[in-house]
Amino acid sequence: MNDIQGYQNGPVESGASRAKEMSPRAYNLTMSALIFFGFCAMGAGAYFTSTMSFARMMMSGAALPLVFGSFILTIVGMVMMSAAASKQSVGLSLVGYVIFASTFGLTASFGLANYDLPTINTAFIATAAITFVFGALGVTFPKFFQRVYGIGFGILLATILVEIVLMFMGVSQTITDLIVIVVFAGFIGYDTYVAMTVPPTLPNAVLMASNLFVDIINVFLRILNILGRRD
């Protein structure tokens, strides 16, 4: 579930918009708040997976249907947000984001149980720094990120295939983790640029926030993987 992507290949057109445009400040604050909500959902998921109720679910075999159901609902949320952005439907976009963030955050939280709090904090700080740096680079050098986006997506798919092979071989995947971090850091730059070019409406803010949230979570989880191997 680490590498789910929800990208649009280009700016979302406003068309006959039903959503009013926001001020740049309100638009940016909305995206930040939505990403924060996603992290809160992930935190709630981490708390749930640490409870005895979840442990009993694991023992009863109910965990696999939960993971599969979360995956399906994450896709449903992405489809709803994409449709809402094209129609500029505020209600549909918000419902889609709640579904997406809750289920994706829950699934992403499964991996946190393997790490202690200092390791998680270190990974979070490193992720915040990468997000800030590459977000700024995306706004400063938009043409570069436009050119490398397709290349990065191809590298990501190839890396995932290599990881599957290495997993069965029992080989350490630190190098592939580093590659994925670099790729998703590039996606942060690209998605930050795209977020600044679309009309500043709430449905667009929701969709752009979901893209950035996926980027950030993937960087965060991969950094955790690397730090965990050093413990």
CSV table of C-alpha atoms in Angstrom, one decimal:
chain,number,residue,atom,x,y,z
A,1,MET,CA,0.0,0.0,0.0
A,2,ASN,CA,3.0,2.2,0.4
A,3,ASP,CA,3.1,3.4,-3.2
A,4,ILE,CA,-0.4,4.3,-4.1
A,5,GLN,CA,-0.5,7.3,-6.4
A,6,GLY,CA,-3.4,9.7,-7.0
A,7,TYR,CA,-1.8,12.0,-9.5
A,8,GLN,CA,-3.4,14.2,-12.1
A,9,ASN,CA,-1.1,14.6,-15.1
A,10,GLY,CA,-1.8,18.2,-15.4
A,11,PRO,CA,-3.7,21.2,-13.9
A,12,VAL,CA,-7.4,20.7,-13.1
A,13,GLU,CA,-9.4,23.1,-15.2
A,14,SER,CA,-12.1,25.1,-13.6
A,15,GLY,CA,-14.6,24.9,-16.5
A,16,ALA,CA,-18.0,26.0,-15.5
A,17,SER,CA,-17.0,26.0,-11.8
A,18,ARG,CA,-19.6,25.6,-9.1
A,19,ALA,CA,-17.1,26.3,-6.4
A,20,LYS,CA,-16.0,29.8,-5.6
A,21,GLU,CA,-12.4,30.7,-5.9
A,22,MET,CA,-10.5,31.2,-2.6
A,23,SER,CA,-7.8,33.7,-1.8
A,24,PRO,CA,-4.3,32.3,-2.2
A,25,ARG,CA,-3.8,32.3,1.6
A,26,ALA,CA,-7.1,30.5,2.2
A,27,TYR,CA,-6.2,28.0,-0.5
A,28,ASN,CA,-2.8,27.2,1.0
A,29,LEU,CA,-4.2,27.0,4.5
A,30,THR,CA,-6.9,24.6,3.4
A,31,MET,CA,-4.4,22.3,1.8
A,32,SER,CA,-2.2,22.4,4.9
A,33,ALA,CA,-5.2,21.6,7.1
A,34,LEU,CA,-6.3,18.7,4.9
A,35,ILE,CA,-2.8,17.2,5.0
A,36,PHE,CA,-2.8,17.7,8.8
A,37,PHE,CA,-6.1,15.9,9.0
A,38,GLY,CA,-4.5,13.0,7.0
A,39,PHE,CA,-1.7,12.7,9.6
A,40,CYS,CA,-4.3,12.8,12.4
A,41,ALA,CA,-6.1,9.9,10.7
A,42,MET,CA,-2.8,8.1,10.5
A,43,GLY,CA,-2.2,8.7,14.2
A,44,ALA,CA,-5.6,7.4,15.0
A,45,GLY,CA,-4.9,4.3,12.9
A,46,ALA,CA,-1.6,3.8,14.8
A,47,TYR,CA,-3.5,4.0,18.1
A,48,PHE,CA,-6.1,1.5,16.9
A,49,THR,CA,-3.5,-1.0,15.7
A,50,SER,CA,-1.8,-1.0,19.1
A,51,THR,CA,-5.0,-2.0,21.0
A,52,MET,CA,-6.0,-5.4,22.1
A,53,SER,CA,-9.0,-5.3,19.9
A,54,PHE,CA,-6.8,-5.1,16.8
A,55,ALA,CA,-4.6,-7.9,18.2
A,56,ARG,CA,-7.7,-10.1,18.5
A,57,MET,CA,-8.6,-9.2,14.9
A,58,MET,CA,-5.2,-10.3,13.8
A,59,MET,CA,-5.6,-13.6,15.6
A,60,SER,CA,-9.0,-14.2,14.2
A,61,GLY,CA,-7.8,-13.5,10.6
A,62,ALA,CA,-10.0,-10.4,10.1
A,63,ALA,CA,-7.0,-8.2,9.5
A,64,LEU,CA,-6.6,-9.2,5.8
A,65,PRO,CA,-10.2,-8.2,4.9
A,66,LEU,CA,-9.6,-4.9,6.8
A,67,VAL,CA,-6.5,-4.1,4.7
A,68,PHE,CA,-8.2,-5.1,1.5
A,69,GLY,CA,-11.3,-3.1,2.3
A,70,SER,CA,-9.2,-0.1,3.2
A,71,PHE,CA,-7.4,-0.4,-0.1
A,72,ILE,CA,-10.6,-0.5,-2.1
A,73,LEU,CA,-12.1,2.5,-0.1
A,74,THR,CA,-8.8,4.5,-0.7
A,75,ILE,CA,-9.3,4.0,-4.5
A,76,VAL,CA,-13.0,5.0,-4.1
A,77,GLY,CA,-12.0,8.2,-2.3
A,78,MET,CA,-9.4,9.0,-5.0
A,79,VAL,CA,-12.0,8.5,-7.8
A,80,MET,CA,-14.5,10.7,-5.9
A,81,MET,CA,-12.0,13.5,-5.4
A,82,SER,CA,-11.0,13.4,-9.1
A,83,ALA,CA,-14.6,13.5,-10.2
A,84,ALA,CA,-15.3,16.3,-7.8
A,85,ALA,CA,-12.4,18.4,-9.1
A,86,SER,CA,-13.7,18.1,-12.7
A,87,LYS,CA,-17.2,19.0,-11.6
A,88,GLN,CA,-16.1,21.4,-8.9
A,89,SER,CA,-18.4,19.7,-6.4
A,90,VAL,CA,-17.5,20.8,-2.9
A,91,GLY,CA,-19.5,18.2,-1.1
A,92,LEU,CA,-18.2,15.2,-3.2
A,93,SER,CA,-14.6,16.4,-2.8
A,94,LEU,CA,-14.8,16.6,1.0
A,95,VAL,CA,-16.5,13.2,1.4
A,96,GLY,CA,-14.0,11.7,-1.0
A,97,TYR,CA,-11.1,13.1,1.0
A,98,VAL,CA,-12.5,11.9,4.4
A,99,ILE,CA,-12.8,8.4,2.9
A,100,PHE,CA,-9.3,8.5,1.3
A,101,ALA,CA,-7.5,10.0,4.3
A,102,SER,CA,-9.1,7.7,6.8
A,103,THR,CA,-8.4,4.5,4.9
A,104,PHE,CA,-5.0,5.4,3.5
A,105,GLY,CA,-4.0,6.7,6.9
A,106,LEU,CA,-5.1,3.5,8.6
A,107,THR,CA,-3.2,1.3,6.2
A,108,ALA,CA,-0.1,3.4,6.4
A,109,SER,CA,-0.2,3.3,10.2
A,110,PHE,CA,0.3,-0.5,10.2
A,111,GLY,CA,4.0,-0.1,9.7
A,112,LEU,CA,4.4,2.3,12.7
A,113,ALA,CA,4.1,-0.4,15.3
A,114,ASN,CA,7.6,-1.7,14.4
A,115,TYR,CA,9.3,1.6,15.5
A,116,ASP,CA,9.8,3.5,18.7
A,117,LEU,CA,8.8,7.1,19.2
A,118,PRO,CA,12.3,8.6,18.8
A,119,THR,CA,12.7,6.9,15.5
A,120,ILE,CA,9.2,8.1,14.3
A,121,ASN,CA,10.0,11.6,15.4
A,122,THR,CA,13.4,11.6,13.6
A,123,ALA,CA,11.6,10.3,10.4
A,124,PHE,CA,8.9,13.0,10.7
A,125,ILE,CA,11.5,15.8,11.1
A,126,ALA,CA,13.5,14.5,8.1
A,127,THR,CA,10.3,14.2,6.0
A,128,ALA,CA,9.2,17.8,7.0
A,129,ALA,CA,12.6,19.1,5.8
A,130,ILE,CA,12.4,17.2,2.5
A,131,THR,CA,8.8,18.5,2.0
A,132,PHE,CA,9.9,22.1,2.6
A,133,VAL,CA,13.0,21.9,0.4
A,134,PHE,CA,11.4,20.2,-2.6
A,135,GLY,CA,8.2,22.2,-2.3
A,136,ALA,CA,10.2,25.3,-2.6
A,137,LEU,CA,12.2,23.8,-5.5
A,138,GLY,CA,9.0,22.9,-7.3
A,139,VAL,CA,7.8,26.5,-7.2
A,140,THR,CA,11.2,27.8,-8.2
A,141,PHE,CA,12.1,25.3,-11.0
A,142,PRO,CA,8.7,24.2,-12.3
A,143,LYS,CA,9.9,23.3,-15.8
A,144,PHE,CA,12.5,20.9,-14.4
A,145,PHE,CA,9.9,19.0,-12.4
A,146,GLN,CA,7.6,18.9,-15.4
A,147,ARG,CA,10.3,17.2,-17.4
A,148,VAL,CA,11.3,14.6,-14.8
A,149,TYR,CA,7.9,13.7,-13.7
A,150,GLY,CA,7.3,11.0,-16.3
A,151,ILE,CA,10.9,9.6,-15.8
A,152,GLY,CA,10.3,9.5,-12.0
A,153,PHE,CA,7.1,7.6,-12.4
A,154,GLY,CA,8.8,5.0,-14.7
A,155,ILE,CA,11.6,4.7,-12.1
A,156,LEU,CA,9.1,4.1,-9.4
A,157,LEU,CA,7.3,1.3,-11.2
A,158,ALA,CA,10.7,-0.4,-12.0
A,159,THR,CA,11.8,0.0,-8.4
A,160,ILE,CA,8.6,-1.6,-7.1
A,161,LEU,CA,9.2,-4.6,-9.4
A,162,VAL,CA,12.8,-4.9,-8.2
A,163,GLU,CA,11.6,-4.8,-4.5
A,164,ILE,CA,9.2,-7.6,-5.1
A,165,VAL,CA,12.1,-9.8,-6.4
A,166,LEU,CA,14.4,-8.7,-3.6
A,167,MET,CA,11.7,-9.5,-1.0
A,168,PHE,CA,11.5,-13.1,-2.1
A,169,MET,CA,15.3,-13.3,-2.2
A,170,GLY,CA,15.6,-11.9,1.4
A,171,VAL,CA,17.9,-9.1,0.2
A,172,SER,CA,18.1,-5.8,2.1
A,173,GLN,CA,16.2,-3.0,0.3
A,174,THR,CA,17.9,0.1,1.6
A,175,ILE,CA,19.0,1.2,-1.9
A,176,THR,CA,15.5,0.9,-3.2
A,177,ASP,CA,14.1,2.8,-0.2
A,178,LEU,CA,16.5,5.6,-1.1
A,179,ILE,CA,15.4,5.6,-4.7
A,180,VAL,CA,11.8,5.8,-3.7
A,181,ILE,CA,12.5,8.7,-1.4
A,182,VAL,CA,14.2,10.6,-4.2
A,183,VAL,CA,11.3,9.9,-6.6
A,184,PHE,CA,8.6,11.0,-4.2
A,185,ALA,CA,10.6,14.0,-3.2
A,186,GLY,CA,10.5,14.9,-6.9
A,187,PHE,CA,6.8,14.3,-6.9
A,188,ILE,CA,6.4,16.7,-3.9
A,189,GLY,CA,8.1,19.4,-6.1
A,190,TYR,CA,5.9,18.5,-9.1
A,191,ASP,CA,2.6,18.4,-7.1
A,192,THR,CA,3.5,21.7,-5.3
A,193,TYR,CA,4.0,23.3,-8.7
A,194,VAL,CA,0.7,21.9,-10.0
A,195,ALA,CA,-1.1,23.0,-6.8
A,196,MET,CA,0.0,26.6,-7.5
A,197,THR,CA,-1.2,26.6,-11.1
A,198,VAL,CA,-4.8,25.3,-10.7
A,199,PRO,CA,-7.7,27.6,-9.9
A,200,PRO,CA,-7.8,28.1,-6.1
A,201,THR,CA,-11.1,26.3,-5.4
A,202,LEU,CA,-11.9,24.0,-2.5
A,203,PRO,CA,-12.3,20.8,-4.7
A,204,ASN,CA,-8.9,21.6,-6.3
A,205,ALA,CA,-7.4,22.1,-2.9
A,206,VAL,CA,-8.7,18.8,-1.7
A,207,LEU,CA,-7.3,16.9,-4.7
A,208,MET,CA,-3.9,18.6,-4.5
A,209,ALA,CA,-3.7,18.0,-0.8
A,210,SER,CA,-4.4,14.3,-1.4
A,211,ASN,CA,-1.6,14.1,-3.9
A,212,LEU,CA,0.9,15.8,-1.6
A,213,PHE,CA,-0.3,13.6,1.3
A,214,VAL,CA,0.5,10.5,-0.6
A,215,ASP,CA,4.0,11.9,-1.5
A,216,ILE,CA,4.8,12.9,2.0
A,217,ILE,CA,3.6,9.6,3.6
A,218,ASN,CA,5.7,7.5,1.1
A,219,VAL,CA,8.8,9.6,2.0
A,220,PHE,CA,8.0,9.2,5.7
A,221,LEU,CA,7.5,5.4,5.6
A,222,ARG,CA,10.7,4.9,3.5
A,223,ILE,CA,12.8,7.0,5.9
A,224,LEU,CA,11.3,4.9,8.8
A,225,ASN,CA,12.4,1.7,7.0
A,226,ILE,CA,16.0,3.0,6.7
A,227,LEU,CA,16.2,4.2,10.3
A,228,GLY,CA,14.7,0.9,11.5
A,229,ARG,CA,17.4,-1.1,9.8
A,230,ARG,CA,20.0,0.9,11.7
A,231,ASP,CA,18.5,0.2,15.1
